[in-house]
mmCIF file of C-alpha atoms and ligand atoms in Angstrom:
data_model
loop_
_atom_site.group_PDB
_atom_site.id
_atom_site.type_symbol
_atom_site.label_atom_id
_atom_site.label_comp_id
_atom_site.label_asym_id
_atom_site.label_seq_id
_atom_site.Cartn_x
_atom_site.Cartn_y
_atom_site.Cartn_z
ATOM 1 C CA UNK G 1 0.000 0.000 0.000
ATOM 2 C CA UNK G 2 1.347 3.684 -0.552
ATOM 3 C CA UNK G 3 -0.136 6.849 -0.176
ATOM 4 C CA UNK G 4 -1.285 9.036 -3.167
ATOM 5 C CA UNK G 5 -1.592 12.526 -2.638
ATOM 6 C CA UNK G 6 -5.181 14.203 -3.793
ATOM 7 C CA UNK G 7 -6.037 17.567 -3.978
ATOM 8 C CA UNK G 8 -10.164 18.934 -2.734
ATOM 9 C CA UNK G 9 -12.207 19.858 -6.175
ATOM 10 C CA UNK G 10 -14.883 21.143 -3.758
ATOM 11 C CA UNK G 11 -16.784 20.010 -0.353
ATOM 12 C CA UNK G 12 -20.385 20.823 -0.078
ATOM 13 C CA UNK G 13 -22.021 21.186 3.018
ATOM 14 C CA UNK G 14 -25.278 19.403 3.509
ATOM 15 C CA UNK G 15 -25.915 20.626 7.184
ATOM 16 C CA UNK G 16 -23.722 21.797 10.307
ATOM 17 C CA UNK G 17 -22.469 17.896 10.083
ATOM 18 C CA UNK G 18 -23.064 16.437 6.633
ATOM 19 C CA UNK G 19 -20.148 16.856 4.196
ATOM 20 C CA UNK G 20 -19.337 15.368 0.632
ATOM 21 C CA UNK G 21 -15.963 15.842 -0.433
ATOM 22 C CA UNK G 22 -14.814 15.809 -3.852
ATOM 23 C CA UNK G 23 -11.257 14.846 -4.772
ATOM 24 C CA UNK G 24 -9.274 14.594 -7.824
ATOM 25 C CA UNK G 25 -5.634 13.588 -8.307
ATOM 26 C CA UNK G 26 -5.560 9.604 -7.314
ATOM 27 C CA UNK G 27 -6.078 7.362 -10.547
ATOM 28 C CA UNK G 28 -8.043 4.109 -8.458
ATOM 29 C CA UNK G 29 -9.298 0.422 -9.662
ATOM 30 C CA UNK G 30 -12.084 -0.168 -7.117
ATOM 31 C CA UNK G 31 -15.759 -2.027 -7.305
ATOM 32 C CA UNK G 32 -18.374 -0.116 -6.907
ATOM 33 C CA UNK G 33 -19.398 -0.473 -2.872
ATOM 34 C CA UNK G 34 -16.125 -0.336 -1.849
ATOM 35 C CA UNK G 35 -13.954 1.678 0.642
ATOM 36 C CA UNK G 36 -10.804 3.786 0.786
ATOM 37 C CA UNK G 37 -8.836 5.025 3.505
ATOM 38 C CA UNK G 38 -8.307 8.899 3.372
ATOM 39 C CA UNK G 39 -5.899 10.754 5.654
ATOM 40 C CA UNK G 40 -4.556 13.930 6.762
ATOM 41 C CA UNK G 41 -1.064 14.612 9.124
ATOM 42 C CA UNK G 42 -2.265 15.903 12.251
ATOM 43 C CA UNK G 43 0.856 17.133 15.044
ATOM 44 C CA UNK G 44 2.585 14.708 13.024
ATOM 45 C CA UNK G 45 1.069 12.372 12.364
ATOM 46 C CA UNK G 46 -1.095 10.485 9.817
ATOM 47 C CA UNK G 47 -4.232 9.495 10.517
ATOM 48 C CA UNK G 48 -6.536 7.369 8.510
ATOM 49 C CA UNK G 49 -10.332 5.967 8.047
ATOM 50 C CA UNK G 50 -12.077 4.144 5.724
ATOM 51 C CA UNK G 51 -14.531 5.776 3.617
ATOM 52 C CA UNK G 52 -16.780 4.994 1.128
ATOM 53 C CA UNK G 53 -16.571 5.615 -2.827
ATOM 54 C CA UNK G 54 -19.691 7.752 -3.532
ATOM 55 C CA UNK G 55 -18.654 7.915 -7.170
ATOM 56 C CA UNK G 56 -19.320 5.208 -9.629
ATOM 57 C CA UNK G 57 -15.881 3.286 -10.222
ATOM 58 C CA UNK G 58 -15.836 5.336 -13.709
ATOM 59 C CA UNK G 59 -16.211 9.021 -12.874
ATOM 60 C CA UNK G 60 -12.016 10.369 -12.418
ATOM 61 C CA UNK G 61 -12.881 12.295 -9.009
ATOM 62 C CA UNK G 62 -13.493 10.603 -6.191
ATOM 63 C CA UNK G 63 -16.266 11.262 -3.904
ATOM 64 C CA UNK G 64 -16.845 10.757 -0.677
ATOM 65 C CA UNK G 65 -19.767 11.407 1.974
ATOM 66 C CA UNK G 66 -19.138 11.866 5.892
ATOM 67 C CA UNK G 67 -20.254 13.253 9.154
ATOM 68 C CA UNK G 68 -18.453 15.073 11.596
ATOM 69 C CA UNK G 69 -17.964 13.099 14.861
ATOM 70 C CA UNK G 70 -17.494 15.985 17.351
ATOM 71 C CA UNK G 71 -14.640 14.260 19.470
ATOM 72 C CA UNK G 72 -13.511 11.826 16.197
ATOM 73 C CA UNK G 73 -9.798 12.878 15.732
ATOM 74 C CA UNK G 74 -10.173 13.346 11.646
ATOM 75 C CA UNK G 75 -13.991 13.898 10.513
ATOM 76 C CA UNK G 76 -13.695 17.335 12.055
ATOM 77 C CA UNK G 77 -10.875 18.443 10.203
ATOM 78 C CA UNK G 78 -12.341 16.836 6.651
ATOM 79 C CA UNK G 79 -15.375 18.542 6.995
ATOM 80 C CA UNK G 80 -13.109 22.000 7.210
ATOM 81 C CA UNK G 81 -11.162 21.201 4.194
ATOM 82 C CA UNK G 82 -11.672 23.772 1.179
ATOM 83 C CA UNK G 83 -10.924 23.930 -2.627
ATOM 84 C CA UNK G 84 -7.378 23.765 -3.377
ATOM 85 C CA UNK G 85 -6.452 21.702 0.207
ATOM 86 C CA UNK G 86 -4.451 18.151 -0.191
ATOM 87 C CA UNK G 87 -4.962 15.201 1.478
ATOM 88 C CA UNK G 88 -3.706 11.633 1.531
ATOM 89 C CA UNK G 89 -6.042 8.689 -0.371
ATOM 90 C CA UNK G 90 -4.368 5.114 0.328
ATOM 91 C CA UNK G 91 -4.053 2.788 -3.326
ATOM 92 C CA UNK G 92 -5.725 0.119 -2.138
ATOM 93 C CA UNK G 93 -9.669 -0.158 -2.127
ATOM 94 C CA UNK G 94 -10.854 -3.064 -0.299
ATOM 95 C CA UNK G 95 -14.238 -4.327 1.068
ATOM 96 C CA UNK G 96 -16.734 -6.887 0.459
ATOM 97 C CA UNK G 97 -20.200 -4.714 -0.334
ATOM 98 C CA UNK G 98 -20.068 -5.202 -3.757
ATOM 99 C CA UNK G 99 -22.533 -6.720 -6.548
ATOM 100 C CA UNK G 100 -19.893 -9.656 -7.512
ATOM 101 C CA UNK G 101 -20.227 -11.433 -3.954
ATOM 102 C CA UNK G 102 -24.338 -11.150 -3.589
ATOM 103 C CA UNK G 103 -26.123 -14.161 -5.439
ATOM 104 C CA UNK G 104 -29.347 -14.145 -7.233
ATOM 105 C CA UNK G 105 -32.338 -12.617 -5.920
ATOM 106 C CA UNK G 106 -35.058 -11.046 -7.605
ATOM 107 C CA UNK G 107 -35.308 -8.215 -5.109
ATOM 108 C CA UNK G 108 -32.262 -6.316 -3.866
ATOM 109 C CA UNK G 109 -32.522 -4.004 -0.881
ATOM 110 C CA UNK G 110 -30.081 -1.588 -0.152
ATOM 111 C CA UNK G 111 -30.545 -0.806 3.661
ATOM 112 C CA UNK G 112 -28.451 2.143 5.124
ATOM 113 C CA UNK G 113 -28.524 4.898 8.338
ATOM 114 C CA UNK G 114 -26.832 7.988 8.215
ATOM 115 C CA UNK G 115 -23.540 8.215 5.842
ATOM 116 C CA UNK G 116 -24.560 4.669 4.945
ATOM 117 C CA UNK G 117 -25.842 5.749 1.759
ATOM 118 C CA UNK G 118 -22.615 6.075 0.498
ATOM 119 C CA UNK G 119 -21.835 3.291 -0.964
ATOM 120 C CA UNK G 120 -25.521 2.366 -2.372
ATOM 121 C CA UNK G 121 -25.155 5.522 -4.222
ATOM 122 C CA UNK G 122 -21.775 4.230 -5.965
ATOM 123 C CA UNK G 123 -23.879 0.983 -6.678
ATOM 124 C CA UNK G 124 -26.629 2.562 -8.442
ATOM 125 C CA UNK G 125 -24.992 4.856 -10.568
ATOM 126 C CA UNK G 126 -23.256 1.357 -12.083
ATOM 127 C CA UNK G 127 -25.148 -0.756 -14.848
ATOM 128 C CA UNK G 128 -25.570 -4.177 -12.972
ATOM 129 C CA UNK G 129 -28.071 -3.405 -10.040
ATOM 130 C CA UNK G 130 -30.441 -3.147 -12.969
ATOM 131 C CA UNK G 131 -28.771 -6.223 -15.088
ATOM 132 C CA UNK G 132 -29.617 -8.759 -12.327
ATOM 133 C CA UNK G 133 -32.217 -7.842 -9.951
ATOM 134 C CA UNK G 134 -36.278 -7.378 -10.633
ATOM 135 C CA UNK G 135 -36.923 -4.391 -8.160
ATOM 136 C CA UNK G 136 -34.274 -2.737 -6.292
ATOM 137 C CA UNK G 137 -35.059 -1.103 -3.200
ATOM 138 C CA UNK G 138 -32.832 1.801 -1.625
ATOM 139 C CA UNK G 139 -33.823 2.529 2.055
ATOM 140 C CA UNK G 140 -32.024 5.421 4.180
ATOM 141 C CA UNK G 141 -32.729 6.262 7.943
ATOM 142 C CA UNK G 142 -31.893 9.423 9.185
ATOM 143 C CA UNK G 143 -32.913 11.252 12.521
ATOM 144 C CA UNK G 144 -33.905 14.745 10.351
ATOM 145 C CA UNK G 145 -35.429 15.143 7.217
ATOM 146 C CA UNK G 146 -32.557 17.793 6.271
ATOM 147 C CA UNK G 147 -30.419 14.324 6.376
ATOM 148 C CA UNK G 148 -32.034 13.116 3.340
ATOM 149 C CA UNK G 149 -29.213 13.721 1.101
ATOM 150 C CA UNK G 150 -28.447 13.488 -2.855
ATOM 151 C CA UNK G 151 -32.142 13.554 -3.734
ATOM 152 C CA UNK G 152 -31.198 15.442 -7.120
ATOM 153 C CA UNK G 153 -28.999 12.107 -7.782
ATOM 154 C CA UNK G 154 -31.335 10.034 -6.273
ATOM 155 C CA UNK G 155 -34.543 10.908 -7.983
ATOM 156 C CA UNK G 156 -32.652 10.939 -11.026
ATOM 157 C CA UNK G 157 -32.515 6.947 -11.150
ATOM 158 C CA UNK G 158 -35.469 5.566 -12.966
ATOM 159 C CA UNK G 159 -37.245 2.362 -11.672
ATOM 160 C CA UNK G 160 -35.391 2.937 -7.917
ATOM 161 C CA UNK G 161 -37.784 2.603 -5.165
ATOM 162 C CA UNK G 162 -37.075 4.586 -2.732
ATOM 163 C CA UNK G 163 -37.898 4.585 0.899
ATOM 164 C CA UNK G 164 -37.258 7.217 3.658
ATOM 165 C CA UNK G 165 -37.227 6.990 7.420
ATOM 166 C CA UNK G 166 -37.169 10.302 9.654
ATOM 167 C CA UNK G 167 -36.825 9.617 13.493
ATOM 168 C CA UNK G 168 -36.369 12.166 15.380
ATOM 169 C CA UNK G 169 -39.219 14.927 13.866
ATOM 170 C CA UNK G 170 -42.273 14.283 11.341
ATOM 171 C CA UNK G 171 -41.857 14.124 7.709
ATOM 172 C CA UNK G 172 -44.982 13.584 5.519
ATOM 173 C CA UNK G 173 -43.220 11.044 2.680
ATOM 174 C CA UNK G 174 -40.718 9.084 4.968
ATOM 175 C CA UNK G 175 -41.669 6.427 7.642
ATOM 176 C CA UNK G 176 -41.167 7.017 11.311
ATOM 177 C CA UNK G 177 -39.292 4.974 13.845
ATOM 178 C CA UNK G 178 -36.662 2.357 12.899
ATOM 179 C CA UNK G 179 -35.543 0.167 10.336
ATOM 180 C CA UNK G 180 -35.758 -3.644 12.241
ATOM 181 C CA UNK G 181 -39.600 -2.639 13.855
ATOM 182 C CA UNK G 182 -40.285 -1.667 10.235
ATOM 183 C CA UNK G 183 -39.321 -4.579 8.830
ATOM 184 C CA UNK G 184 -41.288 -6.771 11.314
ATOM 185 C CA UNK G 185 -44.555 -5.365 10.869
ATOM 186 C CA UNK G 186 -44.499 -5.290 7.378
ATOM 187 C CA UNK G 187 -44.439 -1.430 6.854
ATOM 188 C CA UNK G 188 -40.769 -1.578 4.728
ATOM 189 C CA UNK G 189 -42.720 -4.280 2.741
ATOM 190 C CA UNK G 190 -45.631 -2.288 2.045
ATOM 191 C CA UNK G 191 -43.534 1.011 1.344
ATOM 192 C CA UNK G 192 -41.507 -0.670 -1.185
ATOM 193 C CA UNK G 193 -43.893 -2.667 -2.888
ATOM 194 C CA UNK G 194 -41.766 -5.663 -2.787
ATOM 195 C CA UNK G 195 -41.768 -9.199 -0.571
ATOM 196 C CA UNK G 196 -39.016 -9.018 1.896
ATOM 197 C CA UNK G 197 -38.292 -12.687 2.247
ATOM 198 C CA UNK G 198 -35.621 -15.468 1.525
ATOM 199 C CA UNK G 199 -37.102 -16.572 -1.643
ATOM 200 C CA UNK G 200 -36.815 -13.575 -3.629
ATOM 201 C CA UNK G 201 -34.724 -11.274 -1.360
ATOM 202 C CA UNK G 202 -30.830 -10.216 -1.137
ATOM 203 C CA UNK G 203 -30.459 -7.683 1.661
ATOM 204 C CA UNK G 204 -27.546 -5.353 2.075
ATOM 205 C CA UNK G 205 -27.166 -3.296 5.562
ATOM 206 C CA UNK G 206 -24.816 -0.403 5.923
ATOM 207 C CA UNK G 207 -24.314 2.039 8.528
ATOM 208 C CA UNK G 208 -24.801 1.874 12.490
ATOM 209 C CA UNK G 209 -23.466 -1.174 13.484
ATOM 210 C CA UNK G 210 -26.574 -1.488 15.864
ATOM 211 C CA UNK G 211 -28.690 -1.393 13.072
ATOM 212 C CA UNK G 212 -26.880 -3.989 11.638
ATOM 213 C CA UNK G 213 -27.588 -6.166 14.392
ATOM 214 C CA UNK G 214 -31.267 -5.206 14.809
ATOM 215 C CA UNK G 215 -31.892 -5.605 11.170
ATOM 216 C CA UNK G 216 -30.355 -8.784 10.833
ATOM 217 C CA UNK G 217 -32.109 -10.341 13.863
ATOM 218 C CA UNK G 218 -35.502 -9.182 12.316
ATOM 219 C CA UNK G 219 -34.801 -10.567 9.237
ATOM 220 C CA UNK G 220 -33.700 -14.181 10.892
ATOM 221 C CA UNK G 221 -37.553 -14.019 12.030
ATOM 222 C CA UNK G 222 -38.022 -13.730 8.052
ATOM 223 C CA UNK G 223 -35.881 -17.308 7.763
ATOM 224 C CA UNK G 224 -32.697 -15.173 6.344
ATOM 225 C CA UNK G 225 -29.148 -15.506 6.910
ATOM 226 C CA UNK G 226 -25.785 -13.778 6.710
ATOM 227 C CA UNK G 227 -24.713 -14.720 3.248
ATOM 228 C CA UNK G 228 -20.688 -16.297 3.279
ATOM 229 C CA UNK G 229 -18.981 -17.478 -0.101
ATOM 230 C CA UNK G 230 -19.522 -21.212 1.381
ATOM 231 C CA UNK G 231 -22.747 -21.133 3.199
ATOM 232 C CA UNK G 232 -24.824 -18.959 0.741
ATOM 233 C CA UNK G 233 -27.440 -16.557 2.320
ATOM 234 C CA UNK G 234 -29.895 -13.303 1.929
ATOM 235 C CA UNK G 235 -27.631 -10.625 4.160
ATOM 236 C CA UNK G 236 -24.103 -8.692 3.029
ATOM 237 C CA UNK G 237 -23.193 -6.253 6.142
ATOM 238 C CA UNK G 238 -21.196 -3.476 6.456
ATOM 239 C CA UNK G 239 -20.340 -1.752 9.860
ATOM 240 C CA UNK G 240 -19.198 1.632 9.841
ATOM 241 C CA UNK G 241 -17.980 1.445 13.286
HETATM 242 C C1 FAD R 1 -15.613 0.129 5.971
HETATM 243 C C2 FAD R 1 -15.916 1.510 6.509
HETATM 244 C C3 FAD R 1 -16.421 2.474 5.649
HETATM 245 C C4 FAD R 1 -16.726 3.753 6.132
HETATM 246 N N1 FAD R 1 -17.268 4.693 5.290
HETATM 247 C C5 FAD R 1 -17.639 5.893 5.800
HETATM 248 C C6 FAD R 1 -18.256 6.878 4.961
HETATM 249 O O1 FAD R 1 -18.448 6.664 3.754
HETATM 250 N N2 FAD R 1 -18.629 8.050 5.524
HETATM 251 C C7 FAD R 1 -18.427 8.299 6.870
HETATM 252 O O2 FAD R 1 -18.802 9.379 7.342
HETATM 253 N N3 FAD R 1 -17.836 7.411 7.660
HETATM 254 C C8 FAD R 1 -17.422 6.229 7.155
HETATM 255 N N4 FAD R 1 -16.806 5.327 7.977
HETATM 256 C C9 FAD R 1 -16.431 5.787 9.345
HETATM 257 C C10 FAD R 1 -15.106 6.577 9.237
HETATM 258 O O3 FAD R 1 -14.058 5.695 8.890
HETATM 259 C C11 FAD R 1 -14.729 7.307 10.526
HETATM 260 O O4 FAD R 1 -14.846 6.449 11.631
HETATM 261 C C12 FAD R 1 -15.566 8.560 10.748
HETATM 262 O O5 FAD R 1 -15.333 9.482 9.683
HETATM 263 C C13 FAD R 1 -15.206 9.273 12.067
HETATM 264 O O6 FAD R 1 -13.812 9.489 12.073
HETATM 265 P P1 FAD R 1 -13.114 10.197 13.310
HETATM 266 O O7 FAD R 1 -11.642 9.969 13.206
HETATM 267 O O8 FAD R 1 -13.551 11.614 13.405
HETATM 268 O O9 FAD R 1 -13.694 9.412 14.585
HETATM 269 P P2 FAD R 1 -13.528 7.883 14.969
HETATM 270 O O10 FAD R 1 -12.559 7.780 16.097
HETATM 271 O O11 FAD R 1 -13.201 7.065 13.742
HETATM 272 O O12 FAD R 1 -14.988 7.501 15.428
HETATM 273 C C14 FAD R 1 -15.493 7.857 16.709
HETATM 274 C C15 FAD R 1 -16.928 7.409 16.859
HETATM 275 O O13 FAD R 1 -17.769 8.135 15.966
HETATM 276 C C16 FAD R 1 -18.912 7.375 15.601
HETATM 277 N N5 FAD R 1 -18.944 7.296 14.126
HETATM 278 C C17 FAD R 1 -17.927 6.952 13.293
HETATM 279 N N6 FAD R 1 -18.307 7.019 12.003
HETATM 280 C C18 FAD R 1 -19.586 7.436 12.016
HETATM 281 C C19 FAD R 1 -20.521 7.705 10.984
HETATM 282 N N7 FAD R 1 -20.213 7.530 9.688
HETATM 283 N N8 FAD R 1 -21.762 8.124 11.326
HETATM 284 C C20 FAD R 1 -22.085 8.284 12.625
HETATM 285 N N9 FAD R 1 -21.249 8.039 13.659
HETATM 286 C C21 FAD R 1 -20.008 7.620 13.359
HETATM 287 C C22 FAD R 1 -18.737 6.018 16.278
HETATM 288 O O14 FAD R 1 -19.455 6.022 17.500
HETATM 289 C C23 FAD R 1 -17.247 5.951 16.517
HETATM 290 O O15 FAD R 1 -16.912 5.077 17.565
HETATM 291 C C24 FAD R 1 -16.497 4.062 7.508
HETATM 292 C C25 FAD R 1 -15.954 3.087 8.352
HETATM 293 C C26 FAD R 1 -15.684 1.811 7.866
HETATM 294 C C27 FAD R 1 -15.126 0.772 8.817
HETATM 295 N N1 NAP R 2 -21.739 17.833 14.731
HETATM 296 C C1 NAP R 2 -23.027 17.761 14.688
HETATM 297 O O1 NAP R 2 -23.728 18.772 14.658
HETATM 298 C C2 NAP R 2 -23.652 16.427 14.611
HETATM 299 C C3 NAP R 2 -24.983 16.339 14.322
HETATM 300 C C4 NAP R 2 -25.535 15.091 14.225
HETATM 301 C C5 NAP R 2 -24.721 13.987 14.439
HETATM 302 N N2 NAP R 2 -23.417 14.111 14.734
HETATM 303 C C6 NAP R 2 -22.553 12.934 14.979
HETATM 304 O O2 NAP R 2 -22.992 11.874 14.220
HETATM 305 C C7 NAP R 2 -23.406 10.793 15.069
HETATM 306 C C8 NAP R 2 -24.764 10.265 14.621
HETATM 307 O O3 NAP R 2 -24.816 10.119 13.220
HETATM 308 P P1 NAP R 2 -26.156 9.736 12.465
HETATM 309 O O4 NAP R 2 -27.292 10.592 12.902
HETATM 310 O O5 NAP R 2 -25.850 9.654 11.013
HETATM 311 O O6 NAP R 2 -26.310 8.199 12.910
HETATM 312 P P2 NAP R 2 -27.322 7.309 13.730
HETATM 313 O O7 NAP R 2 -27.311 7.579 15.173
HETATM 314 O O8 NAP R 2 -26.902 5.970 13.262
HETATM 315 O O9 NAP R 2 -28.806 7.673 13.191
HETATM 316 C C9 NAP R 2 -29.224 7.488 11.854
HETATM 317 C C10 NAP R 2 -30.535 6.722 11.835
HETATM 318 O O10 NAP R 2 -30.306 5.392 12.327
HETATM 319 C C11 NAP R 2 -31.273 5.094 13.327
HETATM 320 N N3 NAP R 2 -30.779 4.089 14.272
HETATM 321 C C12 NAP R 2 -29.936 4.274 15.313
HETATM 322 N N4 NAP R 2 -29.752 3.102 15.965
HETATM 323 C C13 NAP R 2 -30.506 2.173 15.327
HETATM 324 C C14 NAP R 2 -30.764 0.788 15.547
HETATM 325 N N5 NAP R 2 -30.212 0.107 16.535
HETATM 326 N N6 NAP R 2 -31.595 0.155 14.697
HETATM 327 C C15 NAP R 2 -32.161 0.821 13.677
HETATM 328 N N7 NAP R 2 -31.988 2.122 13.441
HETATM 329 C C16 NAP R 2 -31.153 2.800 14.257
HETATM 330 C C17 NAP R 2 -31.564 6.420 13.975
HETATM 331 O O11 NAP R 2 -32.797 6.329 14.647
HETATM 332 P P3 NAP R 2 -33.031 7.043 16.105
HETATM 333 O O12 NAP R 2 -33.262 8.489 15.826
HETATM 334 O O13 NAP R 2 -34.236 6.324 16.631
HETATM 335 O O14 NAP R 2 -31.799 6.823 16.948
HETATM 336 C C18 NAP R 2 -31.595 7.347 12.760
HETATM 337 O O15 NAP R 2 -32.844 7.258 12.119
HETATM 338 C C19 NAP R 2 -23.487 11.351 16.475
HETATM 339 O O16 NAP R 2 -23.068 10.373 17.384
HETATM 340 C C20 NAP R 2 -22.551 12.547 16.427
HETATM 341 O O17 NAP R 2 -21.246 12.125 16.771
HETATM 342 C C21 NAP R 2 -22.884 15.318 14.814
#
């Protein structure tokens, strides 16, 4: 692994917390769903997290989307980064939320909280999401409507079905509460117009690891399973902490 050096095309502000920072410079293979680590040298030293790929694998500047962690040594400092600023992208993209290692399903749900999004939004911007799978279904929790980011992206995909949950304050199109209550009393279902079960489902979770663990244990009630290479199932994870 070495370090390439990429300079900040531009980073939008979504809210107080909610940044998407565009970088060009670094020349990467990755799959769409994948990770990166990104860095900066702070008193010294470099420090580095994984983030997502926003961008489709084609698109020469990388995206990515984050959230500033108050007391989290480097989101702080990303989300301050301007136009013109440098900062470290490693060469080697790595992770296992990709298209290639989910097997066939008819529906595919793309389950995320917060910055989980990013990836999905990498995944649907490629050509075989719509190759393989019947319906696909792109849910995002957040705790405030204003959290409901790249709509002009998102709306922009035809035949997506989208679903929205707002926690923490009303919002007339999403649904309220949480993703693993939603999913046992039917209500994802019925918002996405699509059977959640083993037969025809491929389910992947991204975002608060909690969630992941919630989700999953609803959708065991459902007779699903973590997928693994050997011991096929319906559930691909990714924990963002
Ligand atoms: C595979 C992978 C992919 C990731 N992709 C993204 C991404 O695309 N966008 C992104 O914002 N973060 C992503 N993360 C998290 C990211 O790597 C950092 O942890 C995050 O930016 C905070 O960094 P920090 O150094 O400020 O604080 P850290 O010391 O890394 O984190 C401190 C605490 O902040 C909380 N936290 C961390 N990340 C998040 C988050 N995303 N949302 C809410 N709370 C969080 C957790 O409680 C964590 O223990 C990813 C993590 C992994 C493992
Ligand atoms: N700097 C700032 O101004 C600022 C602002 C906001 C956040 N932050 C940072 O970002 C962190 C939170 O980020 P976030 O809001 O993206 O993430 P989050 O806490 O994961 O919330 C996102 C969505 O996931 C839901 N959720 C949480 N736990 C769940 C579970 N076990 N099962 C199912 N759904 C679950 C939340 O519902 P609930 O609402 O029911 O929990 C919410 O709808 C904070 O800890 C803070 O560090 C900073």
């Amino acid at each position: 692994m070495s370090w390439l050096e990429g300079t900040v095309v531009e980073n939008r502000h979504w809210t107080e917390a909610l940044f998407s920072l565009r970088v060009s410079g670094p020349r990467l293979s990755f799959q769409a769903g994948q990770f990166v680590r990104i860095a900066l040298d702070i008193a010294g030293e470099r420090v580095a997290r994984p983030f997502s790929f926003v961008n489709p694998p084609e698109d020469p500047v990388l995206e990515f989307y984050g959230i500033v962690v108050p007391e989290g040594p480097l989101s702080p400092r990303l989300e301050k980064l301007a136009a013109g600023d440098r900062l470290y992208v490693a060469s080697n993209p790595a992770g296992f939320l990709i298209l290639s290692e989910v097997p066939e399903a008819q529906t595919l749900w793309l389950v995320s909280t917060g910055t989980g999004i990013a990836p999905y939004l990498s995944i649907l911007r490629t050509e075989t999401p719509w190759k393989r799978f019947r319906n696909v279904v792109l849910v995002h929790a957040v705790r405030y409507s204003q959290e409901l980011v790249y709509q002009e992206v998102i709306r922009k995909i035809p035949n997506l079905k989208y679903v929205t949950f707002v926690s923490r304050e009303p919002h007339a199109t999403s649904l309220t509460g949480r993703i693993p209550a939603a999913i046992r009393d039917g209500r994802l279902e019925a918002a996405a117009g699509a059977a959640l079960d083993a037969a025809s489902s491929h389910v992947m979770l991204c975002g608060n690891p909690q969630m992941l663990k919630d989700a999953t244990a609803a959708l065991a009630e459902r007779g699903m399973r973590k997928h693994r290479r050997r011991n096929p199932g319906h559930i691909t994870v990714e924990s963002f902490w």
